[in-house]
Amino acid sequence: MLKAAVIGVGSIGQHHARVYREMDGVELVAIADANAGTAAKIGNRQNVPYYTDYQQMIDEKKPDLISVCVPTSLHFKVGSDLMEQGLNILLEKPIASTIEQGEKLVALAKEKGVVLAVGHIERFNPAAMELRRRLREGMIGKLYQISARRVSPYPPRIQDAGVIIDLASHDIDLMRYLADEPVQRVYGETVQSINSDREDMFNGLMRFQSGAVGVLDVNWISPTKIRQIHVTGSRGLFRCDLLSQELYFYENESAPSQWDTLAILRGVSEGNVLGIRINRHEPLAAELNDFVASVRDSRKPTVAGEDGLATLKLALDFVKSGREVALIAE
Ligand SMILES: NC(=O)c1ccc[n+]([C@@H]2O[C@H](COP(=O)([O-])OP(=O)(O)OC[C@H]3O[C@@H](n4cnc5c(N)ncnc54)[C@H](O)[C@@H]3O)[C@@H](O)[C@H]2O)c1
């Protein structure tokens, strides 16, 4: 039995607590939250001891692994404090606020020989997992474009990050995972509408080494929630809905008959539409199972600190691009 704990049981942390509570082979030994009311509410709901001081929780309950779900600006402070003590951690996304902090966290995990996982949860979305499997099999032919749309209403509780770091980092990470190749350049446009010091709307372009293009349309100023990925290639188009966990393939009837990734696109016409069966599951449960297994088996988690850092670097490049790149049109 591995002993689990959660630090920060707000919007997302309370679900970490619930999932650990329901997981086989794991005992949720306690939760901690600096807000006494929140700590009591979630502690009572999950029927586990609760603390406002996480160090006291660690000293008394001695957990083997901890989910860190405090606000992003505290990831570095809390994450490094725990790893210094030899604890295995899953840090919610993004890994940290700055590249320097991210690099220090990755180095510390290595030095201490502990597991550092980062909560880029979309990699555990069953529709995205199936999409990745099909891309690797070559079903799309030559990859041309991955496009992501993630829009929703404004979350007032997020006070320490703009929409790129907070929301688009999900899609940046997922695109890295799906394309599985280095990114050569990025370009972003941002708009501030609610906040005066950080972006609320983001449109981004990223170019992968093979020439495939990533397109991002992300904001938190929309009165509806959409989370979609489209992947276009020589053999057709995938449409993936991350919310409903659905995946469809629209075949290009004019594509070359063999799954030849180098085949030249001869034309495009509408072919069969395939609804792909998805074995649905809760992404968070899969993410935490992967974290627990990586601790148990002493292996890298699916989203290691290095992945979190690579994604953060791209996200910060987009922030910089949105702020600094200006094309003057006369
Ligand atoms: N993977 C996802 O889908 C997902 C979703 C939401 C949030 N997140 C990430 O999770 C983190 C938390 O976001 P949230 O929306 O749950 O925020 P939140 O404000 O709802 O919750 C954060 C909690 O941390 C507590 N806290 C603050 N400082 C603390 C400390 N020193 N010790 C213990 N507890 C402390 C707060 O009291 C609060 O209850 C952010 O980094 C965010 O980016 C990830």
mmCIF file of C-alpha atoms and ligand atoms in Angstrom:
data_model
loop_
_atom_site.group_PDB
_atom_site.id
_atom_site.type_symbol
_atom_site.label_atom_id
_atom_site.label_comp_id
_atom_site.label_asym_id
_atom_site.label_seq_id
_atom_site.Cartn_x
_atom_site.Cartn_y
_atom_site.Cartn_z
ATOM 1 C CA MET A 1 0.000 0.000 0.000
ATOM 2 C CA LEU A 2 1.480 3.369 -1.030
ATOM 3 C CA LYS A 3 0.565 6.374 1.105
ATOM 4 C CA ALA A 4 -0.738 9.365 -0.855
ATOM 5 C CA ALA A 5 -1.471 12.962 0.149
ATOM 6 C CA VAL A 6 -2.689 16.102 -1.595
ATOM 7 C CA ILE A 7 -1.515 19.659 -0.938
ATOM 8 C CA GLY A 8 -4.020 22.292 -2.098
ATOM 9 C CA VAL A 9 -7.544 20.887 -2.385
ATOM 10 C CA GLY A 10 -9.236 23.691 -4.319
ATOM 11 C CA SER A 11 -10.822 23.338 -7.723
ATOM 12 C CA ILE A 12 -8.597 20.523 -9.043
ATOM 13 C CA GLY A 13 -6.929 19.238 -5.856
ATOM 14 C CA GLN A 14 -10.233 18.006 -4.408
ATOM 15 C CA HIS A 15 -10.499 15.640 -7.389
ATOM 16 C CA HIS A 16 -6.978 14.328 -6.800
ATOM 17 C CA ALA A 17 -8.101 13.515 -3.245
ATOM 18 C CA ARG A 18 -11.233 11.738 -4.477
ATOM 19 C CA VAL A 19 -9.324 9.696 -7.063
ATOM 20 C CA TYR A 20 -6.651 8.556 -4.578
ATOM 21 C CA ARG A 21 -9.418 7.650 -2.134
ATOM 22 C CA GLU A 22 -10.986 5.346 -4.755
ATOM 23 C CA MET A 23 -7.725 3.857 -6.054
ATOM 24 C CA ASP A 24 -6.622 0.281 -5.328
ATOM 25 C CA GLY A 25 -3.203 -0.188 -3.741
ATOM 26 C CA VAL A 26 -3.120 3.404 -2.478
ATOM 27 C CA GLU A 27 -4.217 4.918 0.804
ATOM 28 C CA LEU A 28 -5.062 8.628 0.932
ATOM 29 C CA VAL A 29 -3.516 9.377 4.342
ATOM 30 C CA ALA A 30 -4.295 13.119 4.555
ATOM 31 C CA ILE A 31 -4.855 16.380 2.730
ATOM 32 C CA ALA A 32 -3.536 19.877 3.428
ATOM 33 C CA ASP A 33 -4.803 23.294 2.424
ATOM 34 C CA ALA A 34 -3.751 26.689 3.729
ATOM 35 C CA ASN A 35 -7.415 27.661 3.852
ATOM 36 C CA ALA A 36 -8.820 26.053 7.021
ATOM 37 C CA GLY A 37 -12.377 25.918 5.669
ATOM 38 C CA THR A 38 -11.322 24.232 2.443
ATOM 39 C CA ALA A 39 -9.113 21.747 4.315
ATOM 40 C CA ALA A 40 -11.969 20.811 6.667
ATOM 41 C CA LYS A 41 -14.532 20.523 3.873
ATOM 42 C CA ILE A 42 -12.480 18.178 1.701
ATOM 43 C CA GLY A 43 -10.999 16.278 4.657
ATOM 44 C CA ASN A 44 -14.491 15.572 5.972
ATOM 45 C CA ARG A 45 -15.835 14.717 2.519
ATOM 46 C CA GLN A 46 -13.086 12.137 1.961
ATOM 47 C CA ASN A 47 -13.041 11.094 5.609
ATOM 48 C CA VAL A 48 -9.289 11.654 6.046
ATOM 49 C CA PRO A 49 -7.231 13.796 8.464
ATOM 50 C CA TYR A 50 -6.716 17.379 7.258
ATOM 51 C CA TYR A 51 -4.091 20.019 7.935
ATOM 52 C CA THR A 52 -3.474 23.688 7.189
ATOM 53 C CA ASP A 53 0.312 23.206 7.494
ATOM 54 C CA TYR A 54 1.567 20.685 4.939
ATOM 55 C CA GLN A 55 4.868 20.155 6.766
ATOM 56 C CA GLN A 56 3.004 18.997 9.859
ATOM 57 C CA MET A 57 1.045 16.595 7.637
ATOM 58 C CA ILE A 58 4.256 15.164 6.167
ATOM 59 C CA ASP A 59 5.905 14.794 9.582
ATOM 60 C CA GLU A 60 2.895 12.994 11.048
ATOM 61 C CA LYS A 61 1.596 10.958 8.090
ATOM 62 C CA LYS A 62 4.823 10.270 6.149
ATOM 63 C CA PRO A 63 3.291 9.971 2.653
ATOM 64 C CA ASP A 64 5.189 8.200 -0.172
ATOM 65 C CA LEU A 65 3.752 10.438 -2.888
ATOM 66 C CA ILE A 66 2.032 13.809 -3.017
ATOM 67 C CA SER A 67 -0.094 15.697 -5.536
ATOM 68 C CA VAL A 68 0.751 19.399 -5.421
ATOM 69 C CA CYS A 69 -2.311 21.407 -6.488
ATOM 70 C CA VAL A 70 -1.508 24.863 -5.123
ATOM 71 C CA PRO A 71 -1.657 27.937 -7.413
ATOM 72 C CA THR A 72 0.960 28.033 -10.180
ATOM 73 C CA SER A 73 3.027 30.778 -8.518
ATOM 74 C CA LEU A 74 3.668 28.364 -5.592
ATOM 75 C CA HIS A 75 4.619 25.276 -7.649
ATOM 76 C CA PHE A 76 8.335 25.974 -7.417
ATOM 77 C CA LYS A 77 8.393 26.773 -3.694
ATOM 78 C CA VAL A 78 6.281 23.808 -2.592
ATOM 79 C CA GLY A 79 7.625 21.390 -5.235
ATOM 80 C CA SER A 80 11.281 22.022 -4.389
ATOM 81 C CA ASP A 81 10.589 21.888 -0.651
ATOM 82 C CA LEU A 82 9.009 18.422 -1.016
ATOM 83 C CA MET A 83 11.670 16.984 -3.322
ATOM 84 C CA GLU A 84 14.406 18.248 -0.974
ATOM 85 C CA GLN A 85 12.766 15.927 1.571
ATOM 86 C CA GLY A 86 12.992 12.993 -0.872
ATOM 87 C CA LEU A 87 9.272 12.963 -1.688
ATOM 88 C CA ASN A 88 7.783 11.848 -5.019
ATOM 89 C CA ILE A 89 5.504 14.528 -6.423
ATOM 90 C CA LEU A 90 2.976 15.182 -9.119
ATOM 91 C CA LEU A 91 2.938 18.929 -9.761
ATOM 92 C CA GLU A 92 -0.174 20.273 -11.401
ATOM 93 C CA LYS A 93 0.459 21.986 -14.741
ATOM 94 C CA PRO A 94 2.298 24.164 -15.587
ATOM 95 C CA ILE A 95 5.488 22.891 -13.956
ATOM 96 C CA ALA A 96 6.411 26.416 -12.740
ATOM 97 C CA SER A 97 6.127 30.103 -13.564
ATOM 98 C CA THR A 98 9.596 30.561 -15.084
ATOM 99 C CA ILE A 99 12.076 28.463 -17.057
ATOM 100 C CA GLU A 100 14.720 28.899 -14.365
ATOM 101 C CA GLN A 101 12.344 27.468 -11.758
ATOM 102 C CA GLY A 102 11.392 24.600 -14.077
ATOM 103 C CA GLU A 103 15.032 23.749 -14.736
ATOM 104 C CA LYS A 104 15.803 23.736 -11.011
ATOM 105 C CA LEU A 105 12.863 21.402 -10.340
ATOM 106 C CA VAL A 106 13.976 18.964 -13.061
ATOM 107 C CA ALA A 107 17.568 19.019 -11.747
ATOM 108 C CA LEU A 108 16.398 18.506 -8.160
ATOM 109 C CA ALA A 109 14.273 15.466 -9.095
ATOM 110 C CA LYS A 110 17.342 13.929 -10.729
ATOM 111 C CA GLU A 111 19.648 14.753 -7.822
ATOM 112 C CA LYS A 112 17.249 13.335 -5.237
ATOM 113 C CA GLY A 113 16.186 10.339 -7.362
ATOM 114 C CA VAL A 114 12.493 11.105 -6.896
ATOM 115 C CA VAL A 115 9.602 10.995 -9.357
ATOM 116 C CA LEU A 116 8.539 14.393 -10.684
ATOM 117 C CA ALA A 117 5.377 14.141 -12.771
ATOM 118 C CA VAL A 118 3.529 17.125 -14.260
ATOM 119 C CA GLY A 119 -0.261 17.211 -14.583
ATOM 120 C CA HIS A 120 -0.671 17.651 -18.327
ATOM 121 C CA ILE A 121 -3.893 15.727 -18.146
ATOM 122 C CA GLU A 122 -4.909 15.710 -21.817
ATOM 123 C CA ARG A 123 -2.311 13.034 -22.527
ATOM 124 C CA PHE A 124 -4.548 10.763 -20.488
ATOM 125 C CA ASN A 125 -7.747 11.681 -22.298
ATOM 126 C CA PRO A 126 -8.796 8.395 -23.956
ATOM 127 C CA ALA A 127 -9.799 10.137 -27.213
ATOM 128 C CA ALA A 128 -6.391 11.837 -27.419
ATOM 129 C CA MET A 129 -4.656 8.535 -26.570
ATOM 130 C CA GLU A 130 -6.507 6.763 -29.379
ATOM 131 C CA LEU A 131 -5.717 9.632 -31.747
ATOM 132 C CA ARG A 132 -2.027 9.346 -30.927
ATOM 133 C CA ARG A 133 -2.091 5.585 -31.459
ATOM 134 C CA ARG A 134 -3.702 6.027 -34.893
ATOM 135 C CA LEU A 135 -1.223 8.760 -35.882
ATOM 136 C CA ARG A 136 1.676 6.504 -34.952
ATOM 137 C CA GLU A 137 0.171 3.725 -37.056
ATOM 138 C CA GLY A 138 0.285 6.094 -40.043
ATOM 139 C CA MET A 139 -3.469 6.363 -40.583
ATOM 140 C CA ILE A 140 -3.246 10.090 -41.400
ATOM 141 C CA GLY A 141 -0.446 9.670 -43.980
ATOM 142 C CA LYS A 142 1.743 12.750 -44.057
ATOM 143 C CA LEU A 143 0.926 15.095 -41.167
ATOM 144 C CA TYR A 144 0.072 18.636 -42.288
ATOM 145 C CA GLN A 145 -1.630 20.359 -39.396
ATOM 146 C CA ILE A 146 -2.763 19.965 -35.793
ATOM 147 C CA SER A 147 -5.271 22.549 -34.719
ATOM 148 C CA ALA A 148 -6.604 23.070 -31.190
ATOM 149 C CA ARG A 149 -9.567 25.109 -30.005
ATOM 150 C CA ARG A 150 -9.982 25.586 -26.264
ATOM 151 C CA VAL A 151 -12.381 28.299 -25.185
ATOM 152 C CA SER A 152 -14.480 28.753 -22.044
ATOM 153 C CA PRO A 153 -15.799 31.364 -19.610
ATOM 154 C CA TYR A 154 -13.405 33.288 -17.386
ATOM 155 C CA PRO A 155 -12.157 31.523 -14.185
ATOM 156 C CA PRO A 156 -11.811 34.381 -11.611
ATOM 157 C CA ARG A 157 -9.832 32.152 -9.217
ATOM 158 C CA ILE A 158 -6.788 32.136 -11.542
ATOM 159 C CA GLN A 159 -4.835 35.215 -10.447
ATOM 160 C CA ASP A 160 -1.263 34.300 -11.278
ATOM 161 C CA ALA A 161 -1.164 33.252 -14.954
ATOM 162 C CA GLY A 162 -2.446 34.341 -18.353
ATOM 163 C CA VAL A 163 -4.450 32.153 -20.670
ATOM 164 C CA ILE A 164 -1.361 30.806 -22.477
ATOM 165 C CA ILE A 165 0.283 29.413 -19.361
ATOM 166 C CA ASP A 166 -2.956 28.343 -17.733
ATOM 167 C CA LEU A 167 -4.982 26.918 -20.630
ATOM 168 C CA ALA A 168 -2.977 26.786 -23.860
ATOM 169 C CA SER A 169 -0.236 24.799 -22.111
ATOM 170 C CA HIS A 170 -2.656 21.830 -22.281
ATOM 171 C CA ASP A 171 -2.736 22.026 -26.084
ATOM 172 C CA ILE A 172 0.932 22.881 -26.521
ATOM 173 C CA ASP A 173 1.787 19.761 -24.543
ATOM 174 C CA LEU A 174 -0.743 17.636 -26.406
ATOM 175 C CA MET A 175 0.551 18.837 -29.778
ATOM 176 C CA ARG A 176 4.107 17.959 -28.761
ATOM 177 C CA TYR A 177 2.844 14.530 -27.767
ATOM 178 C CA LEU A 178 0.806 13.959 -30.937
ATOM 179 C CA ALA A 179 3.379 15.257 -33.430
ATOM 180 C CA ASP A 180 6.260 13.703 -31.479
ATOM 181 C CA GLU A 181 8.856 15.932 -33.129
ATOM 182 C CA PRO A 182 10.773 19.104 -32.267
ATOM 183 C CA VAL A 183 9.216 22.548 -32.664
ATOM 184 C CA GLN A 184 11.248 24.933 -34.822
ATOM 185 C CA ARG A 185 9.460 28.233 -34.360
ATOM 186 C CA VAL A 186 6.419 29.832 -32.790
ATOM 187 C CA TYR A 187 4.394 32.984 -33.375
ATOM 188 C CA GLY A 188 1.619 34.317 -31.170
ATOM 189 C CA GLU A 189 -0.917 37.095 -31.031
ATOM 190 C CA THR A 190 -2.543 37.941 -27.717
ATOM 191 C CA VAL A 191 -5.345 40.180 -26.524
ATOM 192 C CA GLN A 192 -6.008 41.518 -23.021
ATOM 193 C CA SER A 193 -9.624 42.219 -22.269
ATOM 194 C CA ILE A 194 -10.354 41.320 -18.638
ATOM 195 C CA ASN A 195 -6.854 41.494 -17.176
ATOM 196 C CA SER A 196 -4.540 44.437 -17.723
ATOM 197 C CA ASP A 197 -1.327 42.531 -16.957
ATOM 198 C CA ARG A 198 -1.788 39.174 -18.742
ATOM 199 C CA GLU A 199 -3.396 37.812 -21.880
ATOM 200 C CA ASP A 200 -7.001 36.588 -22.035
ATOM 201 C CA MET A 201 -7.066 35.526 -25.675
ATOM 202 C CA PHE A 202 -4.406 33.772 -27.695
ATOM 203 C CA ASN A 203 -3.873 32.715 -31.282
ATOM 204 C CA GLY A 204 -0.666 30.867 -31.979
ATOM 205 C CA LEU A 205 1.213 29.111 -34.754
ATOM 206 C CA MET A 206 3.989 26.586 -34.249
ATOM 207 C CA ARG A 207 6.039 24.861 -36.913
ATOM 208 C CA PHE A 208 7.301 21.333 -36.350
ATOM 209 C CA GLN A 209 10.515 19.978 -37.846
ATOM 210 C CA SER A 210 8.701 18.021 -40.589
ATOM 211 C CA GLY A 211 6.918 21.184 -41.711
ATOM 212 C CA ALA A 212 3.645 20.288 -39.986
ATOM 213 C CA VAL A 213 1.932 23.311 -38.437
ATOM 214 C CA GLY A 214 0.253 23.639 -35.046
ATOM 215 C CA VAL A 215 -2.596 26.145 -34.801
ATOM 216 C CA LEU A 216 -3.899 27.302 -31.418
ATOM 217 C CA ASP A 217 -7.083 29.217 -30.678
ATOM 218 C CA VAL A 218 -7.400 29.587 -26.916
ATOM 219 C CA ASN A 219 -9.263 32.039 -24.714
ATOM 220 C CA TRP A 220 -11.221 32.342 -21.474
ATOM 221 C CA ILE A 221 -13.582 35.019 -22.687
ATOM 222 C CA SER A 222 -16.155 32.740 -24.364
ATOM 223 C CA PRO A 223 -19.554 32.003 -22.850
ATOM 224 C CA THR A 224 -19.318 28.319 -23.809
ATOM 225 C CA LYS A 225 -16.832 25.516 -23.318
ATOM 226 C CA ILE A 226 -15.110 23.935 -26.341
ATOM 227 C CA ARG A 227 -12.091 21.609 -26.322
ATOM 228 C CA GLN A 228 -11.346 20.247 -29.782
ATOM 229 C CA ILE A 229 -8.411 18.969 -31.770
ATOM 230 C CA HIS A 230 -8.361 18.551 -35.557
ATOM 231 C CA VAL A 231 -5.517 16.764 -37.308
ATOM 232 C CA THR A 232 -5.151 17.062 -41.088
ATOM 233 C CA GLY A 233 -2.948 14.800 -43.189
ATOM 234 C CA SER A 234 -2.665 13.446 -46.698
ATOM 235 C CA ARG A 235 -5.084 10.591 -45.995
ATOM 236 C CA GLY A 236 -7.782 12.524 -44.173
ATOM 237 C CA LEU A 237 -8.778 14.453 -41.089
ATOM 238 C CA PHE A 238 -9.282 13.466 -37.465
ATOM 239 C CA ARG A 239 -11.790 15.353 -35.360
ATOM 240 C CA CYS A 240 -11.329 14.815 -31.664
ATOM 241 C CA ASP A 241 -13.599 16.205 -28.963
ATOM 242 C CA LEU A 242 -11.736 16.166 -25.664
ATOM 243 C CA LEU A 243 -14.852 16.931 -23.607
ATOM 244 C CA SER A 244 -17.150 14.230 -24.967
ATOM 245 C CA GLN A 245 -14.167 11.911 -25.637
ATOM 246 C CA GLU A 246 -15.160 11.314 -29.253
ATOM 247 C CA LEU A 247 -12.933 10.670 -32.248
ATOM 248 C CA TYR A 248 -13.926 10.682 -35.938
ATOM 249 C CA PHE A 249 -11.881 10.111 -39.080
ATOM 250 C CA TYR A 250 -12.879 11.734 -42.380
ATOM 251 C CA GLU A 251 -11.193 9.812 -45.133
ATOM 252 C CA ASN A 252 -9.702 11.569 -48.152
ATOM 253 C CA GLU A 253 -10.935 9.346 -50.959
ATOM 254 C CA SER A 254 -8.371 10.748 -53.401
ATOM 255 C CA ALA A 255 -5.404 9.849 -51.215
ATOM 256 C CA PRO A 256 -2.883 7.274 -52.512
ATOM 257 C CA SER A 257 -4.030 3.757 -51.722
ATOM 258 C CA GLN A 258 -1.046 2.715 -49.636
ATOM 259 C CA TRP A 259 -0.207 4.173 -46.264
ATOM 260 C CA ASP A 260 2.850 5.810 -47.665
ATOM 261 C CA THR A 261 3.785 8.822 -45.584
ATOM 262 C CA LEU A 262 5.834 10.232 -48.481
ATOM 263 C CA ALA A 263 3.098 9.901 -51.077
ATOM 264 C CA ILE A 264 2.261 13.160 -52.803
ATOM 265 C CA LEU A 265 -1.229 14.465 -52.208
ATOM 266 C CA ARG A 266 -3.021 14.062 -55.544
ATOM 267 C CA GLY A 267 -6.299 15.632 -54.533
ATOM 268 C CA VAL A 268 -8.883 15.780 -51.819
ATOM 269 C CA SER A 269 -12.401 14.413 -51.896
ATOM 270 C CA GLU A 270 -14.851 13.331 -49.229
ATOM 271 C CA GLY A 271 -14.705 9.646 -48.448
ATOM 272 C CA ASN A 272 -15.986 7.467 -45.644
ATOM 273 C CA VAL A 273 -16.481 8.835 -42.141
ATOM 274 C CA LEU A 274 -15.386 6.545 -39.349
ATOM 275 C CA GLY A 275 -16.558 6.920 -35.770
ATOM 276 C CA ILE A 276 -13.800 5.380 -33.680
ATOM 277 C CA ARG A 277 -14.801 3.489 -30.551
ATOM 278 C CA ILE A 278 -13.258 4.966 -27.413
ATOM 279 C CA ASN A 279 -12.945 3.130 -24.128
ATOM 280 C CA ARG A 280 -13.884 6.117 -22.010
ATOM 281 C CA HIS A 281 -12.293 6.738 -18.630
ATOM 282 C CA GLU A 282 -11.608 9.671 -16.323
ATOM 283 C CA PRO A 283 -8.344 11.284 -17.487
ATOM 284 C CA LEU A 284 -7.367 12.273 -13.931
ATOM 285 C CA ALA A 285 -7.669 8.676 -12.722
ATOM 286 C CA ALA A 286 -5.393 7.517 -15.562
ATOM 287 C CA GLU A 287 -2.913 10.311 -14.792
ATOM 288 C CA LEU A 288 -2.715 9.445 -11.097
ATOM 289 C CA ASN A 289 -2.500 5.715 -11.838
ATOM 290 C CA ASP A 290 0.475 6.453 -14.085
ATOM 291 C CA PHE A 291 2.100 8.555 -11.331
ATOM 292 C CA VAL A 292 1.547 5.856 -8.707
ATOM 293 C CA ALA A 293 2.910 3.162 -11.064
ATOM 294 C CA SER A 294 5.998 5.251 -11.784
ATOM 295 C CA VAL A 295 6.683 5.520 -8.038
ATOM 296 C CA ARG A 296 6.015 1.815 -7.485
ATOM 297 C CA ASP A 297 8.170 0.713 -10.447
ATOM 298 C CA SER A 298 10.819 3.454 -10.107
ATOM 299 C CA ARG A 299 10.293 4.586 -13.708
ATOM 300 C CA LYS A 300 9.688 7.897 -15.473
ATOM 301 C CA PRO A 301 6.052 9.019 -15.521
ATOM 302 C CA THR A 302 4.330 9.607 -18.887
ATOM 303 C CA VAL A 303 4.655 13.367 -18.338
ATOM 304 C CA ALA A 304 8.003 13.852 -16.615
ATOM 305 C CA GLY A 305 9.518 17.127 -15.418
ATOM 306 C CA GLU A 306 11.428 17.432 -18.706
ATOM 307 C CA ASP A 307 8.138 17.361 -20.644
ATOM 308 C CA GLY A 308 6.606 19.957 -18.364
ATOM 309 C CA LEU A 309 9.686 22.139 -18.867
ATOM 310 C CA ALA A 310 9.664 21.798 -22.682
ATOM 311 C CA THR A 311 5.992 22.752 -22.748
ATOM 312 C CA LEU A 312 6.555 25.709 -20.404
ATOM 313 C CA LYS A 313 9.387 26.971 -22.634
ATOM 314 C CA LEU A 314 7.103 26.984 -25.670
ATOM 315 C CA ALA A 315 4.280 28.614 -23.717
ATOM 316 C CA LEU A 316 6.600 31.406 -22.527
ATOM 317 C CA ASP A 317 7.906 31.854 -26.094
ATOM 318 C CA PHE A 318 4.307 32.412 -27.152
ATOM 319 C CA VAL A 319 3.794 34.957 -24.356
ATOM 320 C CA LYS A 320 6.944 36.763 -25.485
ATOM 321 C CA SER A 321 5.914 36.639 -29.126
ATOM 322 C CA GLY A 322 2.503 38.073 -28.275
ATOM 323 C CA ARG A 323 4.105 40.936 -26.371
ATOM 324 C CA GLU A 324 7.136 41.765 -28.446
ATOM 325 C CA VAL A 325 6.701 40.831 -32.087
ATOM 326 C CA ALA A 326 5.122 43.676 -33.966
ATOM 327 C CA LEU A 327 4.620 43.876 -37.709
ATOM 328 C CA ILE A 328 4.239 47.452 -38.826
ATOM 329 C CA ALA A 329 1.716 47.848 -41.619
ATOM 330 C CA GLU A 330 1.824 51.227 -43.263
HETATM 331 N N1 LIG B 1 -4.825 19.709 -14.966
HETATM 332 C C1 LIG B 1 -5.901 20.456 -14.996
HETATM 333 O O1 LIG B 1 -6.831 20.212 -15.764
HETATM 334 C C2 LIG B 1 -6.019 21.603 -14.050
HETATM 335 C C3 LIG B 1 -7.256 22.140 -13.811
HETATM 336 C C4 LIG B 1 -7.343 23.192 -12.918
HETATM 337 C C5 LIG B 1 -6.183 23.677 -12.331
HETATM 338 N N2 LIG B 1 -4.978 23.144 -12.610
HETATM 339 C C6 LIG B 1 -3.770 23.665 -11.966
HETATM 340 O O2 LIG B 1 -3.836 23.345 -10.587
HETATM 341 C C7 LIG B 1 -3.328 24.412 -9.793
HETATM 342 C C8 LIG B 1 -4.392 24.854 -8.827
HETATM 343 O O3 LIG B 1 -5.481 25.372 -9.550
HETATM 344 P P1 LIG B 1 -6.954 25.429 -8.952
HETATM 345 O O4 LIG B 1 -7.800 25.900 -10.060
HETATM 346 O O5 LIG B 1 -7.296 24.154 -8.264
HETATM 347 O O6 LIG B 1 -6.769 26.610 -7.880
HETATM 348 P P2 LIG B 1 -7.617 26.862 -6.547
HETATM 349 O O7 LIG B 1 -7.338 28.267 -6.175
HETATM 350 O O8 LIG B 1 -9.029 26.434 -6.726
HETATM 351 O O9 LIG B 1 -6.952 25.869 -5.480
HETATM 352 C C9 LIG B 1 -5.670 26.075 -4.932
HETATM 353 C C10 LIG B 1 -5.717 25.674 -3.464
HETATM 354 O O10 LIG B 1 -4.395 25.738 -2.929
HETATM 355 C C11 LIG B 1 -4.494 26.219 -1.587
HETATM 356 N N3 LIG B 1 -3.179 26.733 -1.168
HETATM 357 C C12 LIG B 1 -2.592 27.892 -1.485
HETATM 358 N N4 LIG B 1 -1.374 27.970 -0.905
HETATM 359 C C13 LIG B 1 -1.211 26.845 -0.188
HETATM 360 C C14 LIG B 1 -0.158 26.344 0.635
HETATM 361 N N5 LIG B 1 0.972 27.032 0.822
HETATM 362 N N6 LIG B 1 -0.346 25.130 1.241
HETATM 363 C C15 LIG B 1 -1.468 24.441 1.044
HETATM 364 N N7 LIG B 1 -2.494 24.871 0.282
HETATM 365 C C16 LIG B 1 -2.357 26.049 -0.329
HETATM 366 C C17 LIG B 1 -5.589 27.276 -1.656
HETATM 367 O O11 LIG B 1 -6.132 27.547 -0.389
HETATM 368 C C18 LIG B 1 -6.588 26.613 -2.608
HETATM 369 O O12 LIG B 1 -7.557 25.865 -1.916
HETATM 370 C C19 LIG B 1 -2.886 25.501 -10.782
HETATM 371 O O13 LIG B 1 -1.504 25.399 -10.982
HETATM 372 C C20 LIG B 1 -3.631 25.169 -12.068
HETATM 373 O O14 LIG B 1 -2.900 25.537 -13.234
HETATM 374 C C21 LIG B 1 -4.885 22.112 -13.439
#
